[in-house]
């Protein structure tokens, strides 16, 4: 294919391709972030979700590869927001998304105030959905608390701010979170975070596989792809058109990236598959996505973004490309 482009954008921010790293994967240390900066096929850098103070995170083992994905209970290990805020204020040759979180709403507000007062002009993303903090529920499952927090945030935060959401599983909840977010000047939504509180059982040892929280952990990778696609699609149908979407979850192949974009994703981020395959995955995904586009005679992502069709009574889908089966 000769004149195709993978050029993408999130609001007014332009990217050379739709590919981002998923927060938490290869983005915690200076060396890891520098690897992302040097990874040509990666269009932007997302930082590890940062808290006010550095955190060691949960005890090991806290990430385990599975045949169909991964389970993790990391507990937000990170170097503290000031490290990441410094990092993103240096030019790395590609846009950055500074992901921030906190163990309390007060902590999140403090970190966001620091970002507001800094010279940082890039994108910030508030992680409302960390599933692996013992004793701390995922904020985005509490609609009233999320509304209170966002009301407080947008009183002072005037820079572009996105939110990272957990997966929702009920059509009514898609409506509730979209209605809530539509009331705020949200820049983008990143969906989905890990599917919270799965449990993997090793029947040889008759134990769980991760240490914290009695083995309950967030799921990622292939097993969460349909959930991720459902969340991208459902939110695209309900959010204001100016709120961009980062599709995250379950991407292993160019077909999965294509599916995310077909559901309405503006950009696509990859977590578990980077853990399994390394940063070389992005070249492969770009090649596979380009091949699918060539086959379908699409020259740009806008040719198919959000164009997912539903089946009429007499139609059946024939799956030549999907890797979901
Ligand atoms: C080891 C690990 C650490 C993660 N840390 C974060 C984090 O700090 N912030 C965040 O928003 N999501 C975090 N996530 C969730 C991922 O960004 C992503 O949403 C999820 O893994 C689904 O994508 P995947 O199926 O490609 O793995 C983490 C996931 C993993 C596996």
mmCIF file of C-alpha atoms and ligand atoms in Angstrom:
data_model
loop_
_atom_site.group_PDB
_atom_site.id
_atom_site.type_symbol
_atom_site.label_atom_id
_atom_site.label_comp_id
_atom_site.label_asym_id
_atom_site.label_seq_id
_atom_site.Cartn_x
_atom_site.Cartn_y
_atom_site.Cartn_z
ATOM 1 C CA UNK A 1 0.000 0.000 0.000
ATOM 2 C CA UNK A 2 1.530 3.304 -0.974
ATOM 3 C CA UNK A 3 -0.387 6.359 0.201
ATOM 4 C CA UNK A 4 -1.810 5.185 3.498
ATOM 5 C CA UNK A 5 -1.372 6.986 6.808
ATOM 6 C CA UNK A 6 -1.763 5.890 10.428
ATOM 7 C CA UNK A 7 -1.796 9.553 11.528
ATOM 8 C CA UNK A 8 -3.991 9.971 14.610
ATOM 9 C CA UNK A 9 -5.079 12.645 17.027
ATOM 10 C CA UNK A 10 -6.507 13.099 20.487
ATOM 11 C CA UNK A 11 -8.322 16.402 20.508
ATOM 12 C CA UNK A 12 -5.802 18.953 19.226
ATOM 13 C CA UNK A 13 -2.799 16.711 19.911
ATOM 14 C CA UNK A 14 -1.392 14.970 16.809
ATOM 15 C CA UNK A 15 0.274 11.562 16.790
ATOM 16 C CA UNK A 16 2.134 9.748 14.014
ATOM 17 C CA UNK A 17 0.182 6.535 14.674
ATOM 18 C CA UNK A 18 -2.585 5.336 17.028
ATOM 19 C CA UNK A 19 -0.147 3.447 19.267
ATOM 20 C CA UNK A 20 0.403 4.265 22.933
ATOM 21 C CA UNK A 21 1.768 2.185 25.780
ATOM 22 C CA UNK A 22 -0.778 1.337 28.474
ATOM 23 C CA UNK A 23 -0.022 3.041 31.763
ATOM 24 C CA UNK A 24 1.892 0.769 34.125
ATOM 25 C CA UNK A 25 3.703 -1.183 31.437
ATOM 26 C CA UNK A 26 7.337 -0.220 30.785
ATOM 27 C CA UNK A 27 6.848 3.356 31.985
ATOM 28 C CA UNK A 28 7.840 3.488 35.641
ATOM 29 C CA UNK A 29 11.565 4.313 35.591
ATOM 30 C CA UNK A 30 13.666 6.814 33.673
ATOM 31 C CA UNK A 31 15.215 3.975 31.646
ATOM 32 C CA UNK A 32 11.828 2.489 30.728
ATOM 33 C CA UNK A 33 10.421 5.868 29.734
ATOM 34 C CA UNK A 34 13.522 6.531 27.624
ATOM 35 C CA UNK A 35 12.918 3.193 25.856
ATOM 36 C CA UNK A 36 9.426 4.435 24.999
ATOM 37 C CA UNK A 37 10.851 7.702 23.706
ATOM 38 C CA UNK A 38 13.170 5.754 21.396
ATOM 39 C CA UNK A 39 10.515 3.278 20.209
ATOM 40 C CA UNK A 40 9.754 4.661 16.770
ATOM 41 C CA UNK A 41 6.421 2.933 16.208
ATOM 42 C CA UNK A 42 5.077 4.256 19.514
ATOM 43 C CA UNK A 43 3.389 7.612 18.909
ATOM 44 C CA UNK A 44 3.145 8.880 22.468
ATOM 45 C CA UNK A 45 4.359 8.150 25.986
ATOM 46 C CA UNK A 46 1.984 7.379 28.866
ATOM 47 C CA UNK A 47 3.559 7.455 32.322
ATOM 48 C CA UNK A 48 2.957 5.068 35.190
ATOM 49 C CA UNK A 49 0.093 6.424 37.317
ATOM 50 C CA UNK A 50 1.823 8.705 39.788
ATOM 51 C CA UNK A 51 0.887 9.355 43.396
ATOM 52 C CA UNK A 52 1.905 12.244 45.642
ATOM 53 C CA UNK A 53 4.778 10.290 47.234
ATOM 54 C CA UNK A 54 6.792 7.396 45.812
ATOM 55 C CA UNK A 55 5.305 3.958 46.455
ATOM 56 C CA UNK A 56 6.964 0.549 46.529
ATOM 57 C CA UNK A 57 3.681 -1.161 45.630
ATOM 58 C CA UNK A 58 2.471 -4.591 46.717
ATOM 59 C CA UNK A 59 4.537 -7.636 47.539
ATOM 60 C CA UNK A 60 5.778 -10.045 44.845
ATOM 61 C CA UNK A 61 4.555 -11.988 42.996
ATOM 62 C CA UNK A 62 2.385 -9.189 41.670
ATOM 63 C CA UNK A 63 2.247 -9.819 37.902
ATOM 64 C CA UNK A 64 1.728 -13.221 36.283
ATOM 65 C CA UNK A 65 1.528 -14.027 32.575
ATOM 66 C CA UNK A 66 -1.335 -16.331 31.637
ATOM 67 C CA UNK A 67 -2.036 -18.194 28.414
ATOM 68 C CA UNK A 68 -4.935 -15.864 27.653
ATOM 69 C CA UNK A 69 -3.696 -12.655 29.283
ATOM 70 C CA UNK A 70 -2.367 -11.569 32.653
ATOM 71 C CA UNK A 71 -3.272 -10.974 36.279
ATOM 72 C CA UNK A 72 -1.659 -8.270 38.387
ATOM 73 C CA UNK A 73 -1.880 -6.733 41.812
ATOM 74 C CA UNK A 74 0.859 -4.131 41.534
ATOM 75 C CA UNK A 75 -0.478 -1.618 44.077
ATOM 76 C CA UNK A 76 0.672 1.466 42.166
ATOM 77 C CA UNK A 77 4.461 1.248 42.515
ATOM 78 C CA UNK A 78 5.808 4.566 41.214
ATOM 79 C CA UNK A 79 8.496 7.185 41.776
ATOM 80 C CA UNK A 80 6.099 9.917 42.927
ATOM 81 C CA UNK A 81 4.447 12.571 40.777
ATOM 82 C CA UNK A 82 7.322 15.062 40.834
ATOM 83 C CA UNK A 83 9.594 12.634 38.957
ATOM 84 C CA UNK A 84 7.008 12.121 36.187
ATOM 85 C CA UNK A 85 6.094 15.818 36.074
ATOM 86 C CA UNK A 86 9.770 16.641 35.533
ATOM 87 C CA UNK A 87 10.065 13.896 32.916
ATOM 88 C CA UNK A 88 7.169 15.084 30.765
ATOM 89 C CA UNK A 89 8.429 18.654 30.806
ATOM 90 C CA UNK A 90 11.513 17.599 28.868
ATOM 91 C CA UNK A 91 11.065 17.235 25.105
ATOM 92 C CA UNK A 92 11.053 13.553 24.166
ATOM 93 C CA UNK A 93 10.091 14.049 20.536
ATOM 94 C CA UNK A 94 6.527 12.786 21.001
ATOM 95 C CA UNK A 95 3.460 13.803 23.003
ATOM 96 C CA UNK A 96 3.151 12.650 26.603
ATOM 97 C CA UNK A 97 0.229 11.673 28.796
ATOM 98 C CA UNK A 98 0.961 12.191 32.475
ATOM 99 C CA UNK A 99 -1.111 9.623 34.369
ATOM 100 C CA UNK A 100 -1.894 10.453 37.985
ATOM 101 C CA UNK A 101 -3.740 8.722 40.766
ATOM 102 C CA UNK A 102 -4.013 8.791 44.522
ATOM 103 C CA UNK A 103 -5.226 6.857 47.527
ATOM 104 C CA UNK A 104 -7.688 9.600 48.410
ATOM 105 C CA UNK A 105 -9.518 12.360 46.601
ATOM 106 C CA UNK A 106 -7.481 14.897 48.573
ATOM 107 C CA UNK A 107 -4.259 13.333 47.272
ATOM 108 C CA UNK A 108 -5.502 13.426 43.677
ATOM 109 C CA UNK A 109 -6.467 17.083 44.041
ATOM 110 C CA UNK A 110 -3.058 17.974 45.477
ATOM 111 C CA UNK A 111 -1.236 16.308 42.581
ATOM 112 C CA UNK A 112 -3.502 17.962 40.004
ATOM 113 C CA UNK A 113 -2.950 21.375 41.621
ATOM 114 C CA UNK A 114 0.808 20.880 41.264
ATOM 115 C CA UNK A 115 0.373 20.019 37.574
ATOM 116 C CA UNK A 116 -1.883 23.023 37.036
ATOM 117 C CA UNK A 117 0.760 25.300 38.571
ATOM 118 C CA UNK A 118 3.616 23.743 36.587
ATOM 119 C CA UNK A 119 4.788 24.631 33.104
ATOM 120 C CA UNK A 120 3.535 21.304 31.666
ATOM 121 C CA UNK A 121 1.396 21.842 28.585
ATOM 122 C CA UNK A 122 0.750 18.232 27.584
ATOM 123 C CA UNK A 123 -2.065 15.857 28.413
ATOM 124 C CA UNK A 124 -2.885 14.647 31.908
ATOM 125 C CA UNK A 125 -4.967 11.566 32.713
ATOM 126 C CA UNK A 126 -6.638 10.960 36.068
ATOM 127 C CA UNK A 127 -6.739 7.263 36.895
ATOM 128 C CA UNK A 128 -10.141 6.739 38.514
ATOM 129 C CA UNK A 129 -9.863 2.991 38.310
ATOM 130 C CA UNK A 130 -6.940 1.361 40.067
ATOM 131 C CA UNK A 131 -8.311 -2.031 41.171
ATOM 132 C CA UNK A 132 -5.340 -3.233 43.199
ATOM 133 C CA UNK A 133 -5.226 -1.073 46.313
ATOM 134 C CA UNK A 134 -6.359 -3.037 49.342
ATOM 135 C CA UNK A 135 -9.157 -1.208 51.118
ATOM 136 C CA UNK A 136 -9.647 1.371 48.346
ATOM 137 C CA UNK A 137 -12.614 0.879 46.010
ATOM 138 C CA UNK A 138 -12.344 1.976 42.405
ATOM 139 C CA UNK A 139 -13.610 5.544 42.423
ATOM 140 C CA UNK A 140 -15.257 5.361 39.005
ATOM 141 C CA UNK A 141 -17.672 2.700 40.262
ATOM 142 C CA UNK A 142 -19.045 5.314 42.686
ATOM 143 C CA UNK A 143 -20.827 7.791 40.408
ATOM 144 C CA UNK A 144 -21.678 10.278 43.155
ATOM 145 C CA UNK A 145 -18.092 10.371 44.461
ATOM 146 C CA UNK A 146 -16.746 10.714 40.896
ATOM 147 C CA UNK A 147 -19.042 13.672 40.294
ATOM 148 C CA UNK A 148 -17.937 15.350 43.518
ATOM 149 C CA UNK A 149 -14.270 14.837 42.646
ATOM 150 C CA UNK A 150 -14.571 16.070 39.052
ATOM 151 C CA UNK A 151 -16.548 19.117 40.194
ATOM 152 C CA UNK A 152 -13.707 19.963 42.558
ATOM 153 C CA UNK A 153 -11.018 19.222 39.943
ATOM 154 C CA UNK A 154 -12.459 21.449 37.236
ATOM 155 C CA UNK A 155 -12.772 24.381 39.632
ATOM 156 C CA UNK A 156 -9.020 24.894 39.223
ATOM 157 C CA UNK A 157 -7.708 22.500 36.554
ATOM 158 C CA UNK A 158 -7.673 24.297 33.202
ATOM 159 C CA UNK A 159 -5.300 22.050 31.249
ATOM 160 C CA UNK A 160 -6.492 19.145 29.062
ATOM 161 C CA UNK A 161 -7.523 16.298 31.360
ATOM 162 C CA UNK A 162 -8.644 12.780 30.500
ATOM 163 C CA UNK A 163 -9.864 10.008 32.794
ATOM 164 C CA UNK A 164 -8.957 6.324 32.897
ATOM 165 C CA UNK A 165 -12.049 4.234 33.500
ATOM 166 C CA UNK A 166 -12.623 0.727 34.748
ATOM 167 C CA UNK A 167 -14.760 -1.578 32.612
ATOM 168 C CA UNK A 168 -18.515 -1.296 33.016
ATOM 169 C CA UNK A 169 -20.713 -4.311 32.457
ATOM 170 C CA UNK A 170 -24.233 -2.927 32.473
ATOM 171 C CA UNK A 171 -25.810 -0.764 29.766
ATOM 172 C CA UNK A 172 -27.313 1.400 32.477
ATOM 173 C CA UNK A 173 -23.852 2.075 33.914
ATOM 174 C CA UNK A 174 -22.527 3.087 30.476
ATOM 175 C CA UNK A 175 -25.295 5.671 30.408
ATOM 176 C CA UNK A 176 -24.602 6.883 33.918
ATOM 177 C CA UNK A 177 -20.855 7.375 33.501
ATOM 178 C CA UNK A 178 -21.266 9.007 30.073
ATOM 179 C CA UNK A 179 -23.939 11.413 31.346
ATOM 180 C CA UNK A 180 -21.674 12.333 34.226
ATOM 181 C CA UNK A 181 -18.563 12.873 32.076
ATOM 182 C CA UNK A 182 -20.555 14.847 29.501
ATOM 183 C CA UNK A 183 -21.137 17.510 32.181
ATOM 184 C CA UNK A 184 -17.405 18.249 32.477
ATOM 185 C CA UNK A 185 -14.744 19.597 30.084
ATOM 186 C CA UNK A 186 -13.160 16.141 29.827
ATOM 187 C CA UNK A 187 -10.496 15.916 27.102
ATOM 188 C CA UNK A 188 -10.491 12.150 26.668
ATOM 189 C CA UNK A 189 -11.556 8.874 28.170
ATOM 190 C CA UNK A 190 -9.164 5.936 28.375
ATOM 191 C CA UNK A 191 -11.079 2.662 28.573
ATOM 192 C CA UNK A 192 -10.510 0.060 30.006
ATOM 193 C CA UNK A 193 -8.302 -0.388 33.038
ATOM 194 C CA UNK A 194 -7.764 -3.988 34.172
ATOM 195 C CA UNK A 195 -10.895 -6.034 34.802
ATOM 196 C CA UNK A 196 -10.780 -5.868 38.574
ATOM 197 C CA UNK A 197 -10.591 -8.670 41.079
ATOM 198 C CA UNK A 198 -10.205 -11.796 39.032
ATOM 199 C CA UNK A 199 -8.802 -14.891 40.718
ATOM 200 C CA UNK A 200 -6.417 -17.340 39.076
ATOM 201 C CA UNK A 201 -6.003 -20.744 40.712
ATOM 202 C CA UNK A 202 -2.983 -23.045 40.375
ATOM 203 C CA UNK A 203 -4.439 -26.490 40.982
ATOM 204 C CA UNK A 204 -1.021 -28.171 41.325
ATOM 205 C CA UNK A 205 -0.112 -26.096 44.349
ATOM 206 C CA UNK A 206 -3.748 -25.361 45.218
ATOM 207 C CA UNK A 207 -2.873 -21.686 45.647
ATOM 208 C CA UNK A 208 -3.579 -18.312 44.143
ATOM 209 C CA UNK A 209 -0.831 -16.876 41.889
ATOM 210 C CA UNK A 210 -0.365 -13.295 43.168
ATOM 211 C CA UNK A 211 0.363 -12.321 46.754
ATOM 212 C CA UNK A 212 -1.590 -9.193 47.685
ATOM 213 C CA UNK A 213 -5.315 -9.154 48.408
ATOM 214 C CA UNK A 214 -5.465 -12.915 48.851
ATOM 215 C CA UNK A 215 -4.763 -13.425 45.151
ATOM 216 C CA UNK A 216 -7.482 -11.182 43.735
ATOM 217 C CA UNK A 217 -6.038 -9.132 40.879
ATOM 218 C CA UNK A 218 -6.699 -7.127 37.731
ATOM 219 C CA UNK A 219 -7.037 -9.036 34.471
ATOM 220 C CA UNK A 220 -5.601 -7.918 31.135
ATOM 221 C CA UNK A 221 -4.747 -9.288 27.724
ATOM 222 C CA UNK A 222 -6.749 -11.394 25.283
ATOM 223 C CA UNK A 223 -9.413 -12.412 27.795
ATOM 224 C CA UNK A 224 -10.534 -8.792 28.263
ATOM 225 C CA UNK A 225 -10.751 -7.805 24.582
ATOM 226 C CA UNK A 226 -14.544 -8.165 24.198
ATOM 227 C CA UNK A 227 -15.070 -6.190 27.422
ATOM 228 C CA UNK A 228 -12.714 -3.468 26.199
ATOM 229 C CA UNK A 229 -14.409 -3.271 22.797
ATOM 230 C CA UNK A 230 -17.833 -3.079 24.436
ATOM 231 C CA UNK A 231 -16.686 -0.184 26.620
ATOM 232 C CA UNK A 232 -15.128 1.730 23.706
ATOM 233 C CA UNK A 233 -18.240 1.219 21.598
ATOM 234 C CA UNK A 234 -20.774 1.988 24.341
ATOM 235 C CA UNK A 235 -18.951 5.129 25.446
ATOM 236 C CA UNK A 236 -18.436 6.358 21.878
ATOM 237 C CA UNK A 237 -22.192 6.071 21.385
ATOM 238 C CA UNK A 238 -22.900 8.062 24.557
ATOM 239 C CA UNK A 239 -20.094 10.602 25.087
ATOM 240 C CA UNK A 240 -20.008 14.116 23.609
ATOM 241 C CA UNK A 241 -18.296 13.900 20.197
ATOM 242 C CA UNK A 242 -15.474 16.192 21.330
ATOM 243 C CA UNK A 243 -14.419 13.742 24.072
ATOM 244 C CA UNK A 244 -11.744 11.539 22.470
ATOM 245 C CA UNK A 245 -11.325 7.863 23.344
ATOM 246 C CA UNK A 246 -8.188 5.821 23.972
ATOM 247 C CA UNK A 247 -9.072 2.158 23.485
ATOM 248 C CA UNK A 248 -7.144 -0.064 25.889
ATOM 249 C CA UNK A 249 -7.490 -3.751 26.592
ATOM 250 C CA UNK A 250 -6.834 -7.076 24.988
ATOM 251 C CA UNK A 251 -4.772 -5.978 21.990
ATOM 252 C CA UNK A 252 -2.541 -8.727 20.601
ATOM 253 C CA UNK A 253 -2.792 -8.135 16.856
ATOM 254 C CA UNK A 254 -3.422 -5.550 14.164
ATOM 255 C CA UNK A 255 -6.928 -7.021 13.893
ATOM 256 C CA UNK A 256 -7.562 -6.132 17.531
ATOM 257 C CA UNK A 257 -6.339 -2.568 16.897
ATOM 258 C CA UNK A 258 -8.620 -2.369 13.859
ATOM 259 C CA UNK A 259 -11.540 -3.573 16.005
ATOM 260 C CA UNK A 260 -10.873 -0.934 18.679
ATOM 261 C CA UNK A 261 -10.850 1.818 16.039
ATOM 262 C CA UNK A 262 -13.969 0.392 14.371
ATOM 263 C CA UNK A 263 -15.667 0.691 17.782
ATOM 264 C CA UNK A 264 -14.633 4.354 17.934
ATOM 265 C CA UNK A 265 -11.168 4.534 19.501
ATOM 266 C CA UNK A 266 -9.024 7.523 18.461
ATOM 267 C CA UNK A 267 -5.856 5.926 19.826
ATOM 268 C CA UNK A 268 -5.081 2.410 21.046
ATOM 269 C CA UNK A 269 -2.841 1.429 23.933
ATOM 270 C CA UNK A 270 -1.202 -1.910 24.635
ATOM 271 C CA UNK A 271 -0.308 -3.381 28.026
ATOM 272 C CA UNK A 272 -0.147 -7.128 28.572
ATOM 273 C CA UNK A 273 1.132 -7.861 25.066
ATOM 274 C CA UNK A 274 4.083 -5.525 25.667
ATOM 275 C CA UNK A 275 4.868 -7.515 28.821
ATOM 276 C CA UNK A 276 4.804 -10.721 26.767
ATOM 277 C CA UNK A 277 6.538 -9.537 23.597
ATOM 278 C CA UNK A 278 8.456 -6.355 24.394
ATOM 279 C CA UNK A 279 8.328 -3.010 22.610
ATOM 280 C CA UNK A 280 8.845 -4.682 19.223
ATOM 281 C CA UNK A 281 5.117 -5.417 19.324
ATOM 282 C CA UNK A 282 4.362 -1.928 17.981
ATOM 283 C CA UNK A 283 6.154 -2.523 14.658
ATOM 284 C CA UNK A 284 4.239 -5.776 14.236
ATOM 285 C CA UNK A 285 0.899 -4.150 15.092
ATOM 286 C CA UNK A 286 1.568 -1.303 12.646
ATOM 287 C CA UNK A 287 2.417 -3.776 9.860
ATOM 288 C CA UNK A 288 -0.645 -5.928 10.550
ATOM 289 C CA UNK A 289 -2.981 -2.929 10.774
ATOM 290 C CA UNK A 290 -1.571 -1.541 7.530
ATOM 291 C CA UNK A 291 -2.081 -4.893 5.776
ATOM 292 C CA UNK A 292 -5.730 -5.028 6.866
ATOM 293 C CA UNK A 293 -6.285 -1.456 5.716
ATOM 294 C CA UNK A 294 -4.680 -2.215 2.347
ATOM 295 C CA UNK A 295 -6.867 -5.280 1.907
ATOM 296 C CA UNK A 296 -9.939 -3.179 2.615
ATOM 297 C CA UNK A 297 -8.641 -0.235 0.556
ATOM 298 C CA UNK A 298 -8.719 2.138 3.480
ATOM 299 C CA UNK A 299 -6.069 4.862 3.378
ATOM 300 C CA UNK A 300 -6.601 6.483 6.773
ATOM 301 C CA UNK A 301 -8.026 5.519 10.154
ATOM 302 C CA UNK A 302 -10.921 7.949 9.687
ATOM 303 C CA UNK A 303 -12.166 5.720 6.819
ATOM 304 C CA UNK A 304 -13.395 3.158 9.331
ATOM 305 C CA UNK A 305 -13.271 4.751 12.785
ATOM 306 C CA UNK A 306 -16.564 4.212 14.600
ATOM 307 C CA UNK A 307 -18.097 2.490 11.562
ATOM 308 C CA UNK A 308 -18.936 -0.789 13.299
ATOM 309 C CA UNK A 309 -22.086 -2.306 11.820
ATOM 310 C CA UNK A 310 -24.730 -4.294 13.642
ATOM 311 C CA UNK A 311 -26.378 -7.320 12.085
ATOM 312 C CA UNK A 312 -29.765 -7.197 10.479
ATOM 313 C CA UNK A 313 -32.042 -10.198 11.052
ATOM 314 C CA UNK A 314 -30.773 -12.092 8.000
ATOM 315 C CA UNK A 315 -27.029 -11.361 8.359
ATOM 316 C CA UNK A 316 -24.286 -13.325 10.006
ATOM 317 C CA UNK A 317 -20.759 -12.110 10.608
ATOM 318 C CA UNK A 318 -17.992 -14.064 8.879
ATOM 319 C CA UNK A 319 -14.768 -13.629 10.810
ATOM 320 C CA UNK A 320 -11.774 -13.613 8.534
ATOM 321 C CA UNK A 321 -9.677 -11.164 10.538
ATOM 322 C CA UNK A 322 -10.778 -11.187 14.139
ATOM 323 C CA UNK A 323 -8.544 -12.864 16.691
ATOM 324 C CA UNK A 324 -11.288 -13.112 19.267
ATOM 325 C CA UNK A 325 -12.416 -16.647 18.552
HETATM 326 C C1 LIG B 1 1.473 -4.556 35.442
HETATM 327 C C2 LIG B 1 0.355 -3.592 35.166
HETATM 328 C C3 LIG B 1 0.364 -2.330 35.742
HETATM 329 C C4 LIG B 1 -0.651 -1.415 35.479
HETATM 330 N N1 LIG B 1 -0.595 -0.163 36.026
HETATM 331 C C5 LIG B 1 -1.517 0.767 35.668
HETATM 332 C C6 LIG B 1 -1.404 2.117 36.115
HETATM 333 O O1 LIG B 1 -0.496 2.477 36.858
HETATM 334 N N2 LIG B 1 -2.325 2.997 35.679
HETATM 335 C C7 LIG B 1 -3.358 2.659 34.837
HETATM 336 O O2 LIG B 1 -4.154 3.523 34.467
HETATM 337 N N3 LIG B 1 -3.493 1.376 34.389
HETATM 338 C C8 LIG B 1 -2.594 0.437 34.786
HETATM 339 N N4 LIG B 1 -2.696 -0.843 34.298
HETATM 340 C C9 LIG B 1 -3.796 -1.186 33.382
HETATM 341 C C10 LIG B 1 -3.332 -1.088 31.924
HETATM 342 O O3 LIG B 1 -2.951 0.229 31.616
HETATM 343 C C11 LIG B 1 -4.453 -1.554 30.982
HETATM 344 O O4 LIG B 1 -5.550 -0.690 31.156
HETATM 345 C C12 LIG B 1 -4.901 -2.984 31.203
HETATM 346 O O5 LIG B 1 -3.812 -3.842 31.466
HETATM 347 C C13 LIG B 1 -5.657 -3.527 29.974
HETATM 348 O O6 LIG B 1 -4.820 -3.507 28.833
HETATM 349 P P1 LIG B 1 -4.110 -4.857 28.278
HETATM 350 O O7 LIG B 1 -5.221 -5.847 28.044
HETATM 351 O O8 LIG B 1 -3.435 -4.427 27.005
HETATM 352 O O9 LIG B 1 -3.153 -5.311 29.321
HETATM 353 C C14 LIG B 1 -1.710 -1.778 34.610
HETATM 354 C C15 LIG B 1 -1.728 -3.066 34.038
HETATM 355 C C16 LIG B 1 -0.721 -3.963 34.303
HETATM 356 C C17 LIG B 1 -0.760 -5.334 33.655
#
